[in-house]
mmCIF file of C-alpha atoms in Angstrom:
data_model
loop_
_atom_site.group_PDB
_atom_site.id
_atom_site.type_symbol
_atom_site.label_atom_id
_atom_site.label_comp_id
_atom_site.label_asym_id
_atom_site.label_seq_id
_atom_site.Cartn_x
_atom_site.Cartn_y
_atom_site.Cartn_z
ATOM 1 C CA UNK A 242 -4.740 -8.636 -10.513
ATOM 2 C CA UNK A 243 -7.583 -10.812 -12.867
ATOM 3 C CA UNK A 244 -5.423 -13.759 -14.604
ATOM 4 C CA UNK A 245 -2.944 -16.412 -12.639
ATOM 5 C CA UNK A 246 -2.579 -16.235 -8.997
ATOM 6 C CA UNK A 247 1.375 -16.786 -7.870
ATOM 7 C CA UNK A 248 2.140 -16.498 -4.611
ATOM 8 C CA UNK A 249 5.236 -13.965 -3.672
ATOM 9 C CA UNK A 250 8.281 -14.549 -1.148
ATOM 10 C CA UNK A 251 7.326 -11.758 1.330
ATOM 11 C CA UNK A 252 11.507 -12.936 2.939
ATOM 12 C CA UNK A 253 13.014 -12.599 0.254
ATOM 13 C CA UNK A 254 11.647 -10.849 -2.097
ATOM 14 C CA UNK A 255 9.725 -6.833 -2.418
ATOM 15 C CA UNK A 256 7.625 -6.233 -4.987
ATOM 16 C CA UNK A 257 5.903 -3.169 -3.818
ATOM 17 C CA UNK A 258 3.383 -2.762 -1.031
ATOM 18 C CA UNK A 259 0.712 -2.424 -3.055
ATOM 19 C CA UNK A 260 1.017 -5.905 -4.932
ATOM 20 C CA UNK A 261 -0.027 -8.224 -2.458
ATOM 21 C CA UNK A 262 0.237 -12.950 -3.051
ATOM 22 C CA UNK A 263 -3.546 -12.854 -4.766
ATOM 23 C CA UNK A 264 -1.975 -10.452 -7.106
ATOM 24 C CA UNK A 265 -0.490 -11.571 -10.591
ATOM 25 C CA UNK A 266 3.313 -10.335 -9.776
ATOM 26 C CA UNK A 267 4.852 -8.252 -12.817
ATOM 27 C CA UNK A 268 6.974 -10.845 -13.273
ATOM 28 C CA UNK A 269 9.846 -10.282 -11.091
ATOM 29 C CA UNK A 270 10.090 -8.679 -8.234
ATOM 30 C CA UNK A 271 12.805 -6.098 -6.189
ATOM 31 C CA UNK A 272 15.964 -8.056 -4.763
ATOM 32 C CA UNK A 273 17.031 -6.505 -1.256
ATOM 33 C CA UNK A 274 18.726 -6.731 1.753
ATOM 34 C CA UNK A 275 18.008 -4.891 5.375
ATOM 35 C CA UNK A 276 20.468 -4.238 7.198
ATOM 36 C CA UNK A 277 21.102 -1.882 11.083
ATOM 37 C CA UNK A 278 21.886 1.468 10.091
ATOM 38 C CA UNK A 279 21.752 4.371 13.181
ATOM 39 C CA UNK A 280 19.523 6.774 13.075
ATOM 40 C CA UNK A 281 19.011 10.259 13.997
ATOM 41 C CA UNK A 282 17.297 12.895 13.981
ATOM 42 C CA UNK A 283 18.833 15.100 10.950
ATOM 43 C CA UNK A 284 17.407 15.547 7.401
ATOM 44 C CA UNK A 285 19.699 15.442 4.249
ATOM 45 C CA UNK A 286 19.337 16.811 0.482
ATOM 46 C CA UNK A 287 18.597 13.306 -1.683
ATOM 47 C CA UNK A 288 19.212 15.994 -5.347
ATOM 48 C CA UNK A 289 17.705 15.099 -8.127
ATOM 49 C CA UNK A 290 15.696 16.753 -11.047
ATOM 50 C CA UNK A 291 11.947 17.790 -10.175
ATOM 51 C CA UNK A 292 10.648 18.341 -14.000
ATOM 52 C CA UNK A 293 7.508 19.935 -14.069
ATOM 53 C CA UNK A 294 5.078 17.039 -15.870
ATOM 54 C CA UNK A 295 2.918 17.025 -18.941
ATOM 55 C CA UNK A 296 0.970 14.828 -20.518
ATOM 56 C CA UNK A 297 -0.755 13.935 -24.103
ATOM 57 C CA UNK A 298 -3.642 12.100 -23.694
ATOM 58 C CA UNK A 299 -4.234 9.082 -25.427
ATOM 59 C CA UNK A 300 -7.993 8.472 -24.769
ATOM 60 C CA UNK A 301 -9.109 4.747 -24.490
ATOM 61 C CA UNK A 302 -12.611 3.940 -24.228
ATOM 62 C CA UNK A 303 -13.278 2.300 -20.847
ATOM 63 C CA UNK A 304 -15.983 0.672 -19.593
ATOM 64 C CA UNK A 305 -18.048 2.365 -16.483
ATOM 65 C CA UNK A 306 -21.420 2.246 -14.648
ATOM 66 C CA UNK A 307 -22.692 5.194 -12.932
ATOM 67 C CA UNK A 308 -22.899 4.748 -9.447
ATOM 68 C CA UNK A 309 -23.824 7.685 -6.662
ATOM 69 C CA UNK A 310 -21.042 10.333 -5.398
ATOM 70 C CA UNK A 311 -20.356 9.695 -1.923
ATOM 71 C CA UNK A 312 -18.282 12.520 0.000
ATOM 72 C CA UNK A 313 -14.853 11.275 1.764
ATOM 73 C CA UNK A 314 -15.637 11.650 5.614
ATOM 74 C CA UNK A 315 -12.312 11.087 6.377
ATOM 75 C CA UNK A 316 -9.353 14.088 5.239
ATOM 76 C CA UNK A 317 -5.515 14.153 5.462
ATOM 77 C CA UNK A 318 -4.787 16.386 8.796
ATOM 78 C CA UNK A 319 -3.414 19.750 7.452
ATOM 79 C CA UNK A 320 -0.293 20.096 10.731
ATOM 80 C CA UNK A 321 0.654 16.661 12.197
ATOM 81 C CA UNK A 322 -0.233 16.475 15.612
ATOM 82 C CA UNK A 323 2.083 16.850 18.240
ATOM 83 C CA UNK A 324 0.968 14.805 21.115
ATOM 84 C CA UNK A 325 1.642 11.524 21.443
ATOM 85 C CA UNK A 326 -0.322 9.240 19.862
ATOM 86 C CA UNK A 327 -3.459 7.862 22.403
ATOM 87 C CA UNK A 328 -3.367 4.564 24.139
ATOM 88 C CA UNK A 329 -5.314 3.073 21.216
ATOM 89 C CA UNK A 330 -9.228 1.968 21.153
ATOM 90 C CA UNK A 331 -10.266 -0.471 24.064
ATOM 91 C CA UNK A 332 -11.577 -3.458 22.790
ATOM 92 C CA UNK A 333 -13.487 -6.250 24.041
ATOM 93 C CA UNK A 334 -14.093 -10.289 23.898
ATOM 94 C CA UNK A 335 -11.212 -13.111 22.684
ATOM 95 C CA UNK A 336 -7.838 -10.772 21.456
ATOM 96 C CA UNK A 337 -7.185 -13.575 18.955
ATOM 97 C CA UNK A 338 -10.678 -14.666 16.600
ATOM 98 C CA UNK A 339 -10.133 -17.403 14.009
ATOM 99 C CA UNK A 340 -12.043 -16.224 10.996
ATOM 100 C CA UNK A 341 -14.288 -18.594 9.003
ATOM 101 C CA UNK A 342 -15.092 -16.155 6.018
ATOM 102 C CA UNK A 343 -18.129 -18.535 4.900
ATOM 103 C CA UNK A 344 -19.552 -18.133 7.303
ATOM 104 C CA UNK A 345 -19.549 -14.300 7.820
ATOM 105 C CA UNK A 346 -22.888 -11.861 7.033
ATOM 106 C CA UNK A 347 -23.034 -9.469 4.657
ATOM 107 C CA UNK A 348 -22.228 -6.034 5.272
ATOM 108 C CA UNK A 349 -21.614 -2.387 3.221
ATOM 109 C CA UNK A 350 -19.679 -2.330 0.221
ATOM 110 C CA UNK A 351 -15.814 -0.617 1.115
ATOM 111 C CA UNK A 352 -15.674 2.194 1.861
ATOM 112 C CA UNK A 353 -12.393 3.033 0.125
ATOM 113 C CA UNK A 354 -11.509 1.962 -3.051
ATOM 114 C CA UNK A 355 -10.704 -1.729 -4.505
ATOM 115 C CA UNK A 356 -10.834 -4.087 -7.141
ATOM 116 C CA UNK A 357 -12.467 -7.275 -7.606
ATOM 117 C CA UNK A 358 -11.475 -8.132 -11.153
ATOM 118 C CA UNK A 359 -10.762 -5.547 -13.480
ATOM 119 C CA UNK A 360 -13.711 -3.147 -11.929
ATOM 120 C CA UNK A 361 -12.657 -0.095 -9.724
ATOM 121 C CA UNK A 362 -15.353 0.865 -7.384
ATOM 122 C CA UNK A 363 -15.561 2.524 -4.496
ATOM 123 C CA UNK A 364 -14.819 6.227 -3.434
ATOM 124 C CA UNK A 365 -16.289 8.867 -4.747
ATOM 125 C CA UNK A 366 -16.406 8.111 -8.134
ATOM 126 C CA UNK A 367 -17.726 5.852 -10.967
ATOM 127 C CA UNK A 368 -17.264 1.895 -11.362
ATOM 128 C CA UNK A 369 -14.391 1.965 -14.338
ATOM 129 C CA UNK A 370 -13.677 -1.453 -15.721
ATOM 130 C CA UNK A 371 -10.128 -1.345 -16.798
ATOM 131 C CA UNK A 372 -8.843 -2.233 -20.356
ATOM 132 C CA UNK A 373 -6.570 -4.912 -21.484
ATOM 133 C CA UNK A 374 -5.716 -7.867 -20.216
ATOM 134 C CA UNK A 375 -2.834 -7.365 -18.008
ATOM 135 C CA UNK A 376 -2.598 -7.819 -14.290
ATOM 136 C CA UNK A 377 -3.662 -5.312 -12.570
ATOM 137 C CA UNK A 378 -1.356 -4.216 -9.219
ATOM 138 C CA UNK A 379 -2.667 -1.390 -7.856
ATOM 139 C CA UNK A 380 -6.162 0.954 -7.781
ATOM 140 C CA UNK A 381 -6.832 4.726 -6.346
ATOM 141 C CA UNK A 382 -8.988 7.470 -7.104
ATOM 142 C CA UNK A 383 -7.805 11.084 -7.786
ATOM 143 C CA UNK A 384 -10.500 13.795 -8.051
ATOM 144 C CA UNK A 385 -13.289 11.876 -11.042
ATOM 145 C CA UNK A 386 -10.849 9.899 -11.937
ATOM 146 C CA UNK A 387 -9.541 6.356 -11.098
ATOM 147 C CA UNK A 388 -6.182 5.439 -11.424
ATOM 148 C CA UNK A 389 -4.587 1.807 -11.758
ATOM 149 C CA UNK A 390 -1.196 0.124 -12.167
ATOM 150 C CA UNK A 391 -0.458 -2.883 -15.065
ATOM 151 C CA UNK A 392 1.019 -5.128 -16.780
ATOM 152 C CA UNK A 393 1.616 -3.819 -20.129
ATOM 153 C CA UNK A 394 2.249 -7.077 -21.861
ATOM 154 C CA UNK A 395 6.600 -6.636 -21.865
ATOM 155 C CA UNK A 396 7.077 -7.402 -18.508
ATOM 156 C CA UNK A 397 6.963 -4.302 -17.060
ATOM 157 C CA UNK A 398 4.244 -1.996 -15.683
ATOM 158 C CA UNK A 399 2.372 0.820 -15.967
ATOM 159 C CA UNK A 400 0.124 3.775 -14.511
ATOM 160 C CA UNK A 401 -3.292 4.427 -16.083
ATOM 161 C CA UNK A 402 -5.036 7.283 -15.369
ATOM 162 C CA UNK A 403 -8.568 7.341 -16.815
ATOM 163 C CA UNK A 404 -11.206 10.165 -16.665
ATOM 164 C CA UNK A 405 -14.702 10.377 -17.848
ATOM 165 C CA UNK A 406 -15.347 7.090 -20.068
ATOM 166 C CA UNK A 407 -10.774 7.043 -21.285
ATOM 167 C CA UNK A 408 -7.970 5.986 -20.345
ATOM 168 C CA UNK A 409 -6.056 9.632 -20.594
ATOM 169 C CA UNK A 410 -2.441 8.709 -19.737
ATOM 170 C CA UNK A 411 -0.096 5.897 -19.408
ATOM 171 C CA UNK A 412 3.106 6.113 -17.978
ATOM 172 C CA UNK A 413 5.226 3.575 -18.012
ATOM 173 C CA UNK A 414 7.518 1.840 -15.521
ATOM 174 C CA UNK A 415 5.374 2.246 -12.547
ATOM 175 C CA UNK A 416 5.324 0.023 -9.651
ATOM 176 C CA UNK A 417 3.422 1.491 -6.550
ATOM 177 C CA UNK A 418 0.570 4.421 -5.396
ATOM 178 C CA UNK A 419 -0.544 6.088 -2.611
ATOM 179 C CA UNK A 420 -3.010 8.396 -2.691
ATOM 180 C CA UNK A 421 -4.937 10.766 -0.391
ATOM 181 C CA UNK A 422 -7.483 9.524 1.910
ATOM 182 C CA UNK A 423 -9.602 13.305 0.200
ATOM 183 C CA UNK A 424 -8.726 11.866 -3.551
ATOM 184 C CA UNK A 425 -7.528 15.361 -4.001
ATOM 185 C CA UNK A 426 -3.449 13.416 -4.261
ATOM 186 C CA UNK A 427 -1.600 11.626 -5.822
ATOM 187 C CA UNK A 428 2.291 10.060 -5.417
ATOM 188 C CA UNK A 429 3.905 7.373 -7.580
ATOM 189 C CA UNK A 430 7.429 5.785 -8.508
ATOM 190 C CA UNK A 431 8.480 4.906 -11.423
ATOM 191 C CA UNK A 432 11.049 1.504 -10.256
ATOM 192 C CA UNK A 433 11.606 -0.652 -13.064
ATOM 193 C CA UNK A 434 13.207 -3.635 -12.866
ATOM 194 C CA UNK A 435 14.066 -6.330 -15.401
ATOM 195 C CA UNK A 436 12.913 -9.364 -17.625
ATOM 196 C CA UNK A 437 14.338 -11.742 -14.769
ATOM 197 C CA UNK A 438 12.989 -9.858 -12.137
ATOM 198 C CA UNK A 439 15.846 -7.868 -11.054
ATOM 199 C CA UNK A 440 15.885 -4.441 -9.540
ATOM 200 C CA UNK A 441 17.180 -1.393 -12.299
ATOM 201 C CA UNK A 442 18.899 1.234 -10.946
ATOM 202 C CA UNK A 443 17.545 4.902 -11.404
ATOM 203 C CA UNK A 444 13.810 5.544 -10.880
ATOM 204 C CA UNK A 445 11.079 8.699 -10.628
ATOM 205 C CA UNK A 446 9.126 9.913 -7.788
ATOM 206 C CA UNK A 447 5.268 11.774 -9.202
ATOM 207 C CA UNK A 448 2.936 13.976 -7.160
ATOM 208 C CA UNK A 449 -0.060 14.140 -9.029
ATOM 209 C CA UNK A 450 -3.446 16.102 -7.486
ATOM 210 C CA UNK A 451 -6.377 17.190 -10.176
ATOM 211 C CA UNK A 452 -4.878 20.506 -11.970
ATOM 212 C CA UNK A 453 -0.954 19.713 -12.067
ATOM 213 C CA UNK A 454 1.883 16.791 -12.351
ATOM 214 C CA UNK A 455 5.036 16.837 -10.713
ATOM 215 C CA UNK A 456 7.977 14.349 -10.788
ATOM 216 C CA UNK A 457 11.481 13.789 -9.622
ATOM 217 C CA UNK A 458 14.428 12.043 -11.628
ATOM 218 C CA UNK A 459 16.494 10.250 -9.177
ATOM 219 C CA UNK A 460 19.284 8.419 -10.662
ATOM 220 C CA UNK A 461 20.860 6.636 -8.520
ATOM 221 C CA UNK A 462 17.992 6.129 -6.650
ATOM 222 C CA UNK A 463 17.332 1.378 -6.617
ATOM 223 C CA UNK A 464 14.522 -0.644 -5.055
ATOM 224 C CA UNK A 465 12.616 3.273 -5.670
ATOM 225 C CA UNK A 466 8.789 3.013 -3.551
ATOM 226 C CA UNK A 467 6.273 5.468 -2.453
ATOM 227 C CA UNK A 468 4.403 4.815 0.733
ATOM 228 C CA UNK A 469 2.452 7.823 1.824
ATOM 229 C CA UNK A 470 1.412 11.488 0.591
ATOM 230 C CA UNK A 471 1.125 13.171 3.822
ATOM 231 C CA UNK A 472 0.994 17.154 4.757
ATOM 232 C CA UNK A 473 1.850 18.279 1.448
ATOM 233 C CA UNK A 474 5.061 15.983 1.127
ATOM 234 C CA UNK A 475 5.199 12.475 -0.575
ATOM 235 C CA UNK A 476 7.698 9.716 1.396
ATOM 236 C CA UNK A 477 9.075 6.966 0.103
ATOM 237 C CA UNK A 478 12.394 4.789 0.372
ATOM 238 C CA UNK A 479 14.767 3.906 -1.591
ATOM 239 C CA UNK A 480 18.461 2.486 -1.621
ATOM 240 C CA UNK A 481 22.247 3.536 -2.726
ATOM 241 C CA UNK A 482 23.074 0.174 -3.478
ATOM 242 C CA UNK A 483 20.521 -2.486 -5.565
ATOM 243 C CA UNK A 484 21.050 -5.168 -2.054
ATOM 244 C CA UNK A 485 21.938 -2.009 -0.246
ATOM 245 C CA UNK A 486 19.327 -1.099 2.766
ATOM 246 C CA UNK A 487 16.049 1.268 2.338
ATOM 247 C CA UNK A 488 16.009 5.177 3.653
ATOM 248 C CA UNK A 489 13.126 7.498 4.100
ATOM 249 C CA UNK A 490 13.165 10.594 2.112
ATOM 250 C CA UNK A 491 10.062 13.641 2.658
ATOM 251 C CA UNK A 492 10.126 15.060 -0.993
ATOM 252 C CA UNK A 493 8.074 18.917 -0.932
ATOM 253 C CA UNK A 494 6.076 18.396 -4.942
ATOM 254 C CA UNK A 495 8.684 20.868 -7.187
ATOM 255 C CA UNK A 496 11.642 21.425 -4.704
ATOM 256 C CA UNK A 497 14.488 20.183 -6.784
ATOM 257 C CA UNK A 498 15.868 17.714 -4.059
ATOM 258 C CA UNK A 499 14.123 15.162 -1.133
ATOM 259 C CA UNK A 500 15.581 15.578 2.728
ATOM 260 C CA UNK A 501 16.162 11.828 3.817
ATOM 261 C CA UNK A 502 14.775 10.924 7.177
ATOM 262 C CA UNK A 503 17.580 9.178 9.159
ATOM 263 C CA UNK A 504 15.243 9.114 12.533
ATOM 264 C CA UNK A 505 13.598 5.789 10.763
ATOM 265 C CA UNK A 506 15.420 2.547 9.478
ATOM 266 C CA UNK A 507 14.149 0.344 6.613
ATOM 267 C CA UNK A 508 10.814 1.820 6.656
ATOM 268 C CA UNK A 509 8.003 -0.484 6.121
ATOM 269 C CA UNK A 510 5.325 2.541 5.989
ATOM 270 C CA UNK A 511 3.847 5.559 7.120
ATOM 271 C CA UNK A 512 1.251 7.731 8.078
ATOM 272 C CA UNK A 513 -1.636 9.373 7.159
ATOM 273 C CA UNK A 514 -0.475 12.505 9.024
ATOM 274 C CA UNK A 515 2.972 12.437 7.983
ATOM 275 C CA UNK A 516 4.145 11.483 11.645
ATOM 276 C CA UNK A 517 4.550 7.844 12.462
ATOM 277 C CA UNK A 518 6.483 4.738 10.371
ATOM 278 C CA UNK A 519 7.470 1.286 10.416
ATOM 279 C CA UNK A 520 10.804 0.062 10.078
ATOM 280 C CA UNK A 521 11.890 -2.939 9.094
ATOM 281 C CA UNK A 522 15.349 -2.864 11.423
ATOM 282 C CA UNK A 523 16.033 -7.133 11.293
ATOM 283 C CA UNK A 524 15.052 -9.413 8.423
ATOM 284 C CA UNK A 525 16.674 -13.157 8.054
ATOM 285 C CA UNK A 526 15.681 -16.437 7.007
ATOM 286 C CA UNK A 527 13.913 -16.970 10.322
ATOM 287 C CA UNK A 528 11.254 -13.658 10.631
ATOM 288 C CA UNK A 529 11.812 -9.797 11.155
ATOM 289 C CA UNK A 530 11.213 -7.313 13.554
ATOM 290 C CA UNK A 531 9.641 -4.016 13.095
ATOM 291 C CA UNK A 532 9.685 -1.121 15.110
ATOM 292 C CA UNK A 533 7.302 2.268 14.608
ATOM 293 C CA UNK A 534 9.151 4.778 15.327
ATOM 294 C CA UNK A 535 8.005 9.119 15.989
ATOM 295 C CA UNK A 536 9.655 10.253 11.783
ATOM 296 C CA UNK A 537 10.523 13.955 13.693
ATOM 297 C CA UNK A 538 12.371 12.799 16.929
ATOM 298 C CA UNK A 539 12.920 8.684 16.140
ATOM 299 C CA UNK A 540 11.757 8.209 19.215
ATOM 300 C CA UNK A 541 10.640 3.729 19.267
ATOM 301 C CA UNK A 542 6.720 3.659 20.494
ATOM 302 C CA UNK A 543 7.831 -0.290 20.309
ATOM 303 C CA UNK A 544 9.555 -3.105 18.440
ATOM 304 C CA UNK A 545 7.806 -6.312 18.347
ATOM 305 C CA UNK A 546 9.917 -9.401 16.233
ATOM 306 C CA UNK A 547 5.896 -11.481 16.195
ATOM 307 C CA UNK A 548 4.794 -9.016 13.699
ATOM 308 C CA UNK A 549 5.267 -7.181 10.684
ATOM 309 C CA UNK A 550 3.491 -3.576 10.188
ATOM 310 C CA UNK A 551 2.231 -2.760 7.216
ATOM 311 C CA UNK A 552 -0.189 0.590 7.592
ATOM 312 C CA UNK A 553 -1.338 2.615 9.911
ATOM 313 C CA UNK A 554 -5.109 3.472 11.341
ATOM 314 C CA UNK A 555 -6.270 7.235 9.855
ATOM 315 C CA UNK A 556 -5.706 8.872 13.324
ATOM 316 C CA UNK A 557 -2.095 7.488 13.575
ATOM 317 C CA UNK A 558 -3.074 5.676 17.129
ATOM 318 C CA UNK A 559 -3.248 2.049 15.501
ATOM 319 C CA UNK A 560 -0.989 -0.463 13.653
ATOM 320 C CA UNK A 561 -1.616 -2.943 11.369
ATOM 321 C CA UNK A 562 0.344 -5.904 9.590
ATOM 322 C CA UNK A 563 0.602 -9.628 9.508
ATOM 323 C CA UNK A 564 3.117 -12.094 10.789
ATOM 324 C CA UNK A 565 6.732 -11.644 10.995
ATOM 325 C CA UNK A 566 7.583 -14.794 9.156
ATOM 326 C CA UNK A 567 6.058 -14.106 4.983
ATOM 327 C CA UNK A 568 6.250 -17.383 3.887
ATOM 328 C CA UNK A 569 4.029 -19.085 2.022
ATOM 329 C CA UNK A 570 0.913 -18.587 -0.137
ATOM 330 C CA UNK A 571 -1.197 -16.346 2.538
ATOM 331 C CA UNK A 572 -0.232 -14.509 6.008
ATOM 332 C CA UNK A 573 -1.827 -16.860 8.017
ATOM 333 C CA UNK A 574 -2.421 -13.652 11.117
ATOM 334 C CA UNK A 575 -3.593 -10.275 10.389
ATOM 335 C CA UNK A 576 -2.902 -7.482 13.562
ATOM 336 C CA UNK A 577 -3.693 -4.809 15.125
ATOM 337 C CA UNK A 578 -1.425 -2.896 17.449
ATOM 338 C CA UNK A 579 -1.656 -0.235 19.620
ATOM 339 C CA UNK A 580 1.237 2.518 18.216
ATOM 340 C CA UNK A 581 1.784 4.015 21.863
ATOM 341 C CA UNK A 582 2.683 0.159 23.431
ATOM 342 C CA UNK A 583 2.456 -1.814 21.214
ATOM 343 C CA UNK A 584 -0.198 -3.934 22.708
ATOM 344 C CA UNK A 585 -2.119 -6.751 20.633
ATOM 345 C CA UNK A 586 -5.270 -5.378 20.511
ATOM 346 C CA UNK A 587 -6.668 -8.458 17.773
ATOM 347 C CA UNK A 588 -4.939 -11.121 16.372
ATOM 348 C CA UNK A 589 -7.555 -12.641 13.554
ATOM 349 C CA UNK A 590 -6.679 -15.726 12.340
ATOM 350 C CA UNK A 591 -7.220 -17.093 8.390
ATOM 351 C CA UNK A 592 -5.665 -17.277 5.312
ATOM 352 C CA UNK A 593 -5.361 -13.272 3.876
ATOM 353 C CA UNK A 594 -3.836 -11.681 1.400
ATOM 354 C CA UNK A 595 -3.726 -8.227 2.420
ATOM 355 C CA UNK A 596 -4.844 -5.731 5.351
ATOM 356 C CA UNK A 597 -5.922 -2.040 4.635
ATOM 357 C CA UNK A 598 -7.085 0.012 7.340
ATOM 358 C CA UNK A 599 -9.967 1.692 6.139
ATOM 359 C CA UNK A 600 -10.703 3.872 9.154
ATOM 360 C CA UNK A 601 -9.599 4.072 12.572
ATOM 361 C CA UNK A 602 -12.390 1.281 13.791
ATOM 362 C CA UNK A 603 -12.549 -1.220 11.005
ATOM 363 C CA UNK A 604 -9.510 -3.620 9.235
ATOM 364 C CA UNK A 605 -10.298 -4.057 5.667
ATOM 365 C CA UNK A 606 -8.500 -7.831 4.683
ATOM 366 C CA UNK A 607 -8.416 -9.564 1.286
ATOM 367 C CA UNK A 608 -9.548 -13.552 2.516
ATOM 368 C CA UNK A 609 -9.698 -17.195 1.369
ATOM 369 C CA UNK A 610 -12.654 -18.557 2.211
ATOM 370 C CA UNK A 611 -11.629 -22.125 0.077
ATOM 371 C CA UNK A 612 -9.300 -23.319 -2.225
ATOM 372 C CA UNK A 613 -5.823 -21.860 -1.819
ATOM 373 C CA UNK A 614 -2.303 -21.703 -3.415
ATOM 374 C CA UNK A 615 -3.705 -20.151 -6.728
ATOM 375 C CA UNK A 616 -5.458 -23.005 -7.711
ATOM 376 C CA UNK A 617 -8.859 -23.113 -9.650
ATOM 377 C CA UNK A 618 -11.872 -22.508 -8.176
ATOM 378 C CA UNK A 619 -10.659 -20.565 -5.128
ATOM 379 C CA UNK A 620 -12.824 -18.628 -3.497
ATOM 380 C CA UNK A 621 -12.109 -14.825 -1.650
ATOM 381 C CA UNK A 622 -13.521 -11.626 -0.417
ATOM 382 C CA UNK A 623 -12.946 -8.804 1.194
ATOM 383 C CA UNK A 624 -14.121 -8.892 4.571
ATOM 384 C CA UNK A 625 -14.604 -6.241 7.335
ATOM 385 C CA UNK A 626 -13.610 -6.804 10.848
ATOM 386 C CA UNK A 627 -13.685 -4.254 13.775
ATOM 387 C CA UNK A 628 -10.387 -3.902 15.490
ATOM 388 C CA UNK A 629 -12.851 -2.941 19.476
ATOM 389 C CA UNK A 630 -15.079 -6.031 18.939
ATOM 390 C CA UNK A 631 -13.112 -8.681 16.621
ATOM 391 C CA UNK A 632 -16.501 -9.046 14.519
ATOM 392 C CA UNK A 633 -16.248 -9.562 10.188
ATOM 393 C CA UNK A 634 -18.404 -9.508 7.871
ATOM 394 C CA UNK A 635 -17.947 -9.799 3.819
ATOM 395 C CA UNK A 636 -17.795 -6.099 2.567
ATOM 396 C CA UNK A 637 -17.813 -8.038 -0.677
ATOM 397 C CA UNK A 638 -19.469 -11.253 -2.209
ATOM 398 C CA UNK A 639 -18.026 -14.694 -1.847
ATOM 399 C CA UNK A 640 -16.115 -14.820 -5.971
ATOM 400 C CA UNK A 641 -14.623 -17.677 -7.151
ATOM 401 C CA UNK A 642 -11.331 -16.808 -8.642
ATOM 402 C CA UNK A 643 -11.957 -12.989 -8.928
ATOM 403 C CA UNK A 644 -8.664 -10.930 -8.319
ATOM 404 C CA UNK A 645 -9.341 -8.558 -5.258
ATOM 405 C CA UNK A 646 -7.536 -5.586 -4.656
ATOM 406 C CA UNK A 647 -7.697 -2.801 -1.979
ATOM 407 C CA UNK A 648 -7.009 -0.064 -2.641
ATOM 408 C CA UNK A 649 -5.163 3.229 -1.840
#
C-alpha cells in the first residue's frame, strides 16, 4: 500500500486475506478453485520439517515517532470456551445504514495497529515509517517492534521486522501475517508466487514470539496462508494441488507436523479463540456461499449465500464480512452477523476496501469518501462503526491518495 491502487477480482483470484483492494497488488495472485468436500471431526497430520529459526540482523535505519505506550486491553483466551456462542449484540435502529464518510464526526484513532501511507500506527508501540517505496501489504505489532509485508521490488514480497529504529530482519516471500491481540506472538507464511501471478508449489509457516522463531516447511503445499494464532496454535490453510480446495490445518510451534482439521472445508477465517471458523463451500460466477462452523465438532451454526464472512469479533459472537459477490473496485456493503444464528445485525452501505473487528462492539472499515477506481484524487479514511447502534465515526482523518490498511 502506498503507491498506485489496483483492483483485485475476488471471484477469480485470492492473493491473501491481508491484501485489500486498496493495496498495491504484488504482481499476481494465488489462483484457486473451491469444491465440495466431505467434512468430519477427525484429524490427520500434515508432515513437514520443523526448524528453529535464527536470524542475522541487517539493521536499516527507519523513522520513528515516540507516542505514549498503551497497554493492550484484550488478551487471547488461554482455553477456548466450551459453551455455545451467545446470541450476539442487541441492536437498535435501522438494520441497514448508508454511510456518508465526508459527513462523519471525528472519533478516536484505531486501537489496533494500522497503516497510513508508510506509517505503522496504533497498538502498543511507536509510530514507525517503513523504508523503501514498495507497496505495503500487511502490518502488525510484535512486542515493542513492528512487522510489515512489503513488495521487494523484484515481483516478490518480504516481511520486515523493525526494532529500536531499525529493520532487524527480512524474511523473503512472506505473503500473509496474523498476530495475537496482546502483541505477544505472530504467525506468517512464505508462499512465493511467480512473476506471472501463478502460485508456486511449497511454502513455510513461521511462529514467532518476542524470544524465538520456529518454522515448518511444507514442500507439497499450494496457496499457503495463515489465518489465526489461537490458544498456542497456528491455524493455516493450504491446498494439495494448484487448483485444489483449501484445507484447514493447526500447528503447534515446534511440532514436526501440522494436523488437518477435517471439520472445516475451504476455510476463510478462524476466530481469535480457535473455536469458530468460516468456510466458503460454494463459489461460482454468480457469487458464493459461506458457512460458520464449530472447529471442534464441525457443527454448522449458519450458512449464508448473501455474504462472505472474513472475520469475527474477539469474543466470537459476531461475524463480519462483505457481499457474496466480490467484484468491482470496492465492496458496496459490510455486515455484522450473529454467529449463533446468522441473523443480520447490521449492514453498512458505501464503498469499502477492508473491515476488521476492533473489539466486540466495533468494526473498523477502510472506506472511500470520494473518487474511486484508483484514480488520482481519491479520498478515503478508516472509520469505526458500532454494531449495536449502526453509528459510524472517523477513526482517521480523510486523506487523499494515501494507502490505508487495518493491521492484524
